[in-house]
Every structure is written in structure tokens, then in C-alpha cells.
C-alpha atoms as one frame of an Amber mdcrd trajectory, in Angstrom:
protein
 104.197 181.013 142.601 107.491 178.514 144.167 110.492 180.640 142.995 111.424
 183.770 144.869 114.664 184.684 143.992 115.711 186.327 140.784 117.327 183.478
 138.777 121.076 183.620 138.069 121.384 186.455 141.002 123.103 185.668 144.400
 121.191 187.166 147.461 123.070 190.450 148.739 123.227 189.188 152.290 124.266
 186.164 154.268 121.135 185.515 155.530 117.619 184.600 153.464 115.824 187.881
 152.648 112.027 188.103 153.304 109.619 190.856 152.401 106.334 192.009 153.534
 103.338 193.596 152.020 101.084 195.768 154.048  97.927 197.208 152.918  95.332
 199.329 154.759  92.752 201.896 154.017  89.481 201.981 152.050  88.479 198.564
 151.070  85.263 199.289 148.834  86.418 197.217 145.677  88.702 194.823 147.946
  92.057 196.970 146.953  93.587 196.064 150.316  92.766 192.252 149.675  91.483
 191.831 153.498  88.630 189.478 154.551  87.153 192.403 156.699  83.665 193.369
 155.715  84.164 197.030 156.696  84.939 199.721 153.967  87.638 201.401 156.396
  90.648 199.214 157.496  92.982 201.208 159.873  95.367 198.439 160.859  98.077
 197.747 158.206  98.276 193.868 158.243 100.784 191.631 156.377  99.079 190.300
 153.296  99.765 186.536 154.008 101.506 184.445 151.381  98.852 181.888 151.019
  96.774 184.855 149.201  99.518 184.414 146.158  99.695 180.827 145.895 102.459
 180.738 148.178 102.948 178.091 151.019 102.704 179.205 154.463 105.795 180.281
 155.956 107.480 180.822 152.606 110.374 183.128 152.494 108.437 185.249 150.103
 110.079 188.519 148.641 108.480 191.212 146.814 110.091 193.683 144.149 107.410
 196.621 143.923 103.904 197.680 145.221 101.445 200.152 143.693  98.132 201.832
 144.582  95.651 203.220 141.992  92.392 204.764 143.057  90.885 201.718 143.950
  93.176 198.956 142.823  96.474 197.514 143.815  99.433 195.736 142.218 102.377
 194.086 143.410 105.757 192.505 141.867 106.787 189.308 143.084 110.441 188.556
 143.209 110.244 185.881 140.423 108.860 188.747 138.097 105.342 187.739 138.260
 102.831 190.637 138.594  99.678 190.208 140.860  96.389 192.679 140.802  93.373
 193.168 142.705  90.332 195.450 143.238  88.641 197.491 141.322  88.524 196.689
 137.316  85.608 199.005 135.861  87.977 199.676 133.245  90.001 196.518 132.874
  92.899 198.063 135.390  93.537 194.458 136.558  94.649 193.213 133.370  92.745
 189.916 133.246  90.343 190.636 130.027  87.241 191.551 132.285  85.961 194.211
 134.069  84.912 192.561 137.379  86.283 193.465 140.579  88.425 191.345 142.569
  89.028 191.415 146.155  92.077 188.726 146.428  95.232 188.791 144.368  95.676
 186.829 141.168  98.648 186.620 138.682  98.611 188.482 135.294  98.626 185.698
 132.901  99.083 187.780 130.046 102.513 188.524 131.526 103.925 185.339 132.497
 106.431 185.357 129.409 107.691 188.759 131.097 109.857 189.228 133.826 107.865
 192.226 135.578 110.275 194.657 137.207 107.897 197.562 138.325 104.537 198.741
 138.111 102.302 201.869 138.528  98.740 201.961 138.895  96.813 205.541 137.888
  92.969 205.902 138.931  91.727 203.299 136.243  94.899 201.961 134.424  98.109
 200.219 135.025 101.596 200.300 133.643 104.383 197.557 134.141 107.958 197.691
 132.968 109.616 193.769 132.327 111.967 192.107 130.109 111.219 189.016 128.046
 111.993 185.695 130.236 113.693 184.580 127.151 116.290 187.343 127.041 119.919
 186.318 127.039 120.887 188.066 129.814 123.462 190.575 128.460 121.224 192.711
 126.262 118.909 194.584 128.398 115.222 195.144 126.683 113.231 196.729 129.498
 110.143 197.431 128.028 106.469 198.996 128.806 103.312 197.234 128.963  99.658
 199.146 129.500  96.150 198.423 130.322  93.010 199.740 131.080  91.337 202.927
 130.801  92.727 205.108 127.508  95.072 202.294 126.983  93.442 200.351 124.444
  93.085 196.761 126.225  91.961 194.799 128.845  95.020 192.805 128.752  98.401
 193.936 128.871  99.650 195.145 125.807 103.414 195.950 124.554 103.547 199.984
 123.946 106.495 201.823 122.451 104.350 205.043 121.901 106.851 207.617 120.416
 109.725 205.771 121.454 111.478 203.656 119.153 111.309 199.697 119.357 114.004
 198.321 122.183 114.211 201.722 123.647 115.260 200.890 127.354 112.130 202.037
 129.802 113.428 203.091 133.140 110.294 204.263 134.583 106.331 205.067 134.107
 103.749 206.781 136.139 100.072 206.804 135.805  97.844 210.095 136.634  93.963
 210.035 136.410  93.922 210.174 132.619  97.500 210.718 131.532 100.719 208.252
 131.409 104.173 209.462 131.241 107.273 207.137 130.583 110.924 207.714 131.142
 113.700 206.319 128.964 116.934 204.909 129.895 118.532 208.068 128.287 116.613
 210.511 130.067 113.570 211.318 127.736 109.981 211.495 128.240 107.091 210.654
 126.242 103.541 211.390 127.469 100.042 210.455 126.219  96.354 210.446 127.316
  94.321 213.807 128.071  95.461 216.804 127.666  92.730 219.493 128.689  95.414
 220.908 131.384  98.461 220.436 129.794  99.786 217.777 131.501 101.483 216.117
 128.537 103.801 218.947 128.525 103.444 220.074 124.871 103.031 223.608 125.156
  99.339 223.853 124.458  96.012 222.019 125.368  94.078 219.734 123.481  90.747
 218.158 123.719  89.928 214.260 123.107  92.595 211.548 123.886  95.969 212.506
 122.835  98.968 210.104 121.389 102.452 209.505 122.871 105.121 212.149 122.122
 108.141 213.076 123.181 108.732 215.947 125.721 111.208 217.938 124.059 111.188
 221.649 125.953 111.830 222.361 129.323 111.742 226.231 130.663 114.680 226.604
 133.408 113.708 230.630 133.427 111.014 232.364 132.208 112.850 234.937 130.136
 114.996 232.059 128.387 114.415 230.000 125.461 113.137 226.185 126.663 115.743
 223.597 126.213 116.205 219.929 126.415 116.813 218.524 129.889 117.866 215.107
 130.636 115.278 213.271 133.421 116.177 210.672 135.868 112.698 210.191 137.745
 108.820 211.270 137.047 105.428 211.355 139.026 102.240 211.935 138.012  99.316
 213.385 139.986  95.767 213.791 139.156  96.124 216.406 136.370  99.551 217.614
 136.605 103.296 216.118 136.392 106.461 216.725 138.377 110.149 215.555 137.118
 113.614 215.559 138.160 116.637 216.266 136.088 119.752 214.774 135.963 121.237
 217.740 138.405 118.317 217.483 140.846 116.102 220.002 139.746 112.369 219.814
 139.820 110.294 220.643 136.938 106.379 220.598 137.162 103.387 221.224 134.606
  99.683 220.994 133.849  96.896 222.109 136.251  98.258 224.198 138.946  94.770
 225.896 140.533  95.629 224.744 143.982  99.597 225.480 143.841 100.455 222.002
 143.145 102.987 223.047 140.400 105.060 225.143 142.999 105.317 228.504 140.679
 104.545 231.906 142.416 102.644 232.619 139.111 101.641 230.389 136.106 101.370
 231.623 132.305  98.178 230.017 131.191  95.532 230.988 133.830  95.531 228.151
 136.165  97.889 225.977 133.815 101.514 225.412 132.822 101.657 223.847 129.339
 105.367 223.278 129.390 107.584 221.696 131.926 108.752 224.561 134.238 111.384
 224.337 136.707 110.369 225.150 140.377 112.878 227.969 141.065 112.393 228.265
 144.951 114.151 224.888 145.024 117.246 226.257 143.261 120.307 225.148 145.066
 118.545 222.000 146.677 119.285 218.696 145.179 116.055 216.615 145.089 116.084
 212.810 145.022 112.470 211.939 144.726 109.297 213.411 144.141 105.775 212.321
 144.401 102.507 213.935 142.734  99.141 213.457 144.635  95.636 214.707 143.798
  96.566 218.592 144.072  99.890 218.453 146.006 103.066 217.696 145.443 106.138
 216.522 147.994 110.123 216.290 147.339 112.606 214.920 149.359 116.074 216.134
 149.054 119.448 214.538 149.157 119.864 215.526 152.590 116.712 213.930 153.463
 114.256 217.238 153.879 110.703 217.035 153.120 109.191 219.909 150.792 105.507
 219.960 150.235 103.308 222.466 147.879  99.409 222.945 146.604  96.408 222.032
 147.948  96.070 221.240 151.835  92.595 221.547 152.599  92.460 217.856 153.945
  95.818 218.105 155.713  97.641 216.292 152.880 100.621 219.255 153.268 101.218
 218.174 157.001 101.137 221.982 157.855  98.027 222.024 159.937  94.194 222.652
 159.425  93.472 224.931 156.632  90.183 226.326 155.754  90.887 227.774 152.523
  92.891 227.424 149.458  96.456 228.184 149.315  96.604 231.731 147.581  99.029
 232.704 144.178  99.010 236.328 145.371 102.402 237.401 146.280 100.612 240.178
 148.568  98.477 237.688 150.677  99.100 237.847 154.058 100.033 234.147 154.535
 102.817 234.633 152.127 104.818 231.615 152.932 101.610 229.521 151.243 101.624
 231.171 148.188 102.273 228.052 145.912 105.726 227.545 146.864 107.491 224.827
 148.433 107.432 224.594 152.302 109.840 222.352 154.527 107.716 220.128 156.275
 110.421 217.614 157.814 113.968 219.216 158.104 115.835 215.760 158.067 115.815
 211.978 158.090 113.214 211.070 155.222 113.954 208.596 153.045 110.830 207.919
 150.711 107.628 209.834 150.189 104.333 208.943 148.349 101.206 210.900 147.994
  97.839 209.431 147.594  94.588 211.541 146.441  94.349 213.407 149.415  96.980
 211.931 151.919 100.717 211.536 152.205 103.282 209.039 153.370 106.798 208.985
 154.258 109.562 206.673 155.708 112.470 207.898 157.595 115.857 206.633 158.549
 115.028 205.475 161.861 112.528 202.785 160.526 109.442 205.193 161.013 106.196
 205.148 158.844 104.393 208.564 158.970 101.340 209.719 157.263  98.937 212.482
 157.084  95.873 214.333 155.378  92.408 212.838 154.742  92.123 209.668 157.193
  88.444 208.645 157.333  89.266 204.987 156.265  92.611 204.938 158.412  94.676
 205.390 155.236  97.014 208.144 156.718  97.657 207.620 160.466  96.631 205.058
 163.273  94.637 207.762 164.952  90.740 207.665 164.624  90.107 210.656 163.171
  88.699 212.129 159.736  91.917 214.546 159.241  95.500 213.885 160.387  96.634
 217.431 159.920 100.431 216.676 160.879 102.790 214.171 160.522 101.324 211.040
 162.581 102.478 207.604 163.000 101.813 204.421 161.038 103.094 201.918 163.599
 101.657 198.383 162.350 104.685 197.271 159.951 107.893 195.389 160.733 110.749
 195.458 158.311 113.080 197.919 156.454 110.808 199.944 154.389 111.709 199.625
 150.595 108.691 201.043 149.122 105.730 203.272 149.822 102.429 203.557 147.986
  99.483 205.509 148.316  95.948 205.487 146.385  92.754 207.158 146.132  91.738
 205.964 150.065  94.100 203.243 150.531  97.791 202.841 151.578 100.609 200.042
 151.047 104.126 199.594 152.163 106.552 196.882 151.090 109.177 196.097 154.087
 112.360 193.549 153.685 114.287 191.810 156.402 117.931 191.434 155.444 119.267
 190.191 158.779 118.834 187.480 160.981 117.438 189.859 163.887 114.654 191.454
 161.129 113.819 187.614 159.807 113.277 186.879 163.644 110.960 189.943 163.997
 108.890 189.248 160.755 108.475 185.611 162.532 107.498 187.072 165.786 105.259
 189.666 164.459 103.140 186.943 162.679 102.575 185.423 166.224 101.280 188.440
 168.023  98.103 188.152 169.885  96.607 190.222 172.860  97.516 187.518 175.218
 101.314 187.509 174.365 101.723 190.926 173.075 103.187 192.278 176.271 105.628
 189.543 176.672 106.876 189.957 172.890 107.147 193.706 173.603 109.261 193.306
 176.294 111.739 191.070 174.636 111.755 193.402 171.589 112.309 196.696 173.873
 115.518 194.731 175.371 116.705 193.683 172.042 116.281 196.723 170.332 113.644
 195.981 167.892 111.762 199.063 168.123 109.175 198.395 165.287 108.060 195.037
 166.706 107.565 196.800 170.071 105.345 199.580 168.554 103.314 197.028 166.946
 102.906 195.026 169.938 101.965 198.575 171.392  99.488 199.328 168.744  97.961
 196.270 168.899  97.291 196.255 172.929  96.283 199.803 172.763  93.595 198.414
 169.650  92.153 195.740 171.608  91.757 197.849 174.831  90.435 200.767 173.011
  87.944 198.107 171.273  86.994 196.649 174.546  86.223 200.275 176.100  83.920
 201.058 173.191  82.026 197.749 173.595  81.731 198.463 177.471  80.484 201.878
 176.779  77.671 200.967 174.369
């Protein structure tokens, strides 16, 4: 890969922009692209440009990052897509079912300029434009591959949308996929045993794509069409945001992940239904995990709801499931959104049993299941409350959480940040104190925290060795 800027585009800042990808957590299938033999990698560490065929020290940039259950995908700023990790169902898009611990470019998409990527449990979907595009007409289209997608290679997929429909976003769940068009329509396909396709019915077997046409704002009113601006798939449920900032959820709700006080169909909601407890709150981002859901408001507040037995809601240890009973003694946990962080949140990502957020002050926090270090720096099996992830340098642009691993894409958009990036690459235990001192004096908080964590990590490791 030799080109790092989009052809024809002018960099938005005076200084060159550089990105970094950090991946950490469970590494059984090589999904963290790390050489370490251990399966739990608790230190977020930058993936070197050499892993992607770039020269050392190259001003590499990245557009997107996504984590599946045990695979990872990243989009470079020249439109190339790289995948690595598990490949049991062909989710890496190389035509095989052999797992791979190092990133490799998806050759079938070399004629496509990939804009974004989404990873499900065992499938992958990407949005791209033909490289032969005239630069005027937008032809953003969808490619799918892996489990239930009909191919181990990327294949062009229109589904229920007419050809040349502009695709805005795609999200993959455990066994279903939902795509959003530029004009605000959703189409869904895959399995529908819990109503996760939003069709008003459940059904057995693999289902073809169909546009969702009914959204229930109120239970006592007829469903209507709503314009959608964002969508997220959980394991067996789905959430979407309307153009007025309202949240709609549907699918499996047995753990309260739909955010409704009661469900119409046992433990399921078959049509998209508005989360009424968020009435009057403008939501800008929503993320679905295995059995929990999170939303970030326009003002930077974070709400969470659903199953929290592993701490993924950030509300502290719980020994039981959340109750649907309005008369429950713990009424504030009856499947309705709970305020977790009151302000300052920029982005959120939900993994199978853990959650990540980035804040406006440049910090990254995580909580939930943490056996492999995927949620926090702390060496604990569970992080019950928001805990720091302080090994990353740069401005956070994208968070992603998978089955047991996590990824962060950060940017350096100023000379100061570029210097921080360069110094971060050079930090060792012998010079960490010196670099930390300089970082504190110049207000380079993220770099200072990285040095501090590095020294703590090595000192802790030395202590363990001496105690053996």
C-alpha cells in the first residue's frame, strides 16, 4: 500500500495526518494481529504499518476499524480493506476457511474504494465505491461475505433495494444483517427466530432481504414509516435512530436489551418500537452488544440498558437478571435506560459482554467482562464500573468491541499530536519516566498516561516474578 490520502482530496489540516490502530484482548484466532502466544493481551498496542505492507515510519492513515466475534477488519485511507483472525465461515473474504493472524488485503475488493466495514459474529460487510467512478455520481454500494452471505468472497448485494441505491451504513449481528440507505430506509436479512428482522413475525430458516416499513411510536397507534439515520445490530436484537433522535428497538428482549417496560410477544418485540423512556432526549449514537444496548445523547450523556451480569452496563455487580416487573424492588432496573455517564461522552461501542466509550477530554474507558483485558487495564475478570484504558495516544475517531477483543482508531491532526505519536513509538521502560515528565510539562496527557501505565506494568510484572 503506497497511497495514504484519498485521491483528489485535500487534507483538512496544515500538518500531515497520521492514524494508529490499537487492538487488544482475546487472541485465540489471531484477531489482535499480535505475535504474543498468550490468549489474553491486556495492553493496547499500536499495529505497526509493516503489518499492512507499509514502510516503517510511513504516515499511514485509516478510515475505519471493526471487530467481529474473533476477526477484525480495517479500512486504509486509500480504500483498501484488510482482514485477519478467525475464518471458519469465510469471514475474511479470501475464499478460504483458514484463520490468519496477520492483516491481509482483500483482493476481491481492489477495484473498490472501501469507505466503511462492519463485522458480525462470522460475517463481514463493507460499503465501497468503484474506483472507476466519475467522482460526481455517488454509487456507494454494499458487499457481503461469510456466514449466511452466500460466498467466502465479497459479493455485491442489493437485496431489497433497487440497483444504484446509495448505502449509508451496514451493521452485522450474530445471524442477521441490516443495511441503511441514504434516504433513511432499512432492509434486513438473515435469521428471524426472535423477530430481529423487524417484520412483525418470527420465521424459521434463512430469510431474504426485505425493507422494514412499519415503526411503532406508540402501542395504541398504527405503525408508520420513519426515516432512519443510524442502525446497530446486537446478537439477536436491533436498534436504530430516527432523524428526530428517537431510538427504536426490536428482536429478542429477554434481558431487557430493548429498553421497554414490557414486551408484546413474550420475550420478543417483532416490530421496531420506540423507546419511550428516552422521550425528549436526542440520541446521536446507539450501539448493541450481546444482550445490552447503549445510547449517546447529543449532549454527551450515556444511557445503558439490558443484561448486566458481567458488568457491561457499568452499574456495579449484579447477581441476577434485570426484572420486567414494574413492581420489582429494583424498579430502576426494569429494562429501561439508566444514566451511566452524565456528560462528555463522544463515542460508544458494545462487545458481546463489554462496553467502551471515548470522552471529550481524550480518555477511553471500558467495563464489563474483562478476563482477556478487553474492557480495562485492571487485571480483573470483571470491570463493574467505567475503568481507564490508557495505552492509546491520539484523538479517538472510532471504537470497536468484539466477542472478546477491542480496537481503537486514533488520529493525530496537529504537530503536537504527531510528535506524541512518534514519542509513543519510542517509549521504553528505561526512558518512560523522562518522556512522562516532558509530556506532563507540555500538556500531552495521553502520552503521560501511556508512560505511567507502562512503568506500572513492568514494575507489576517484576513484582510477580520476585514473588514466585
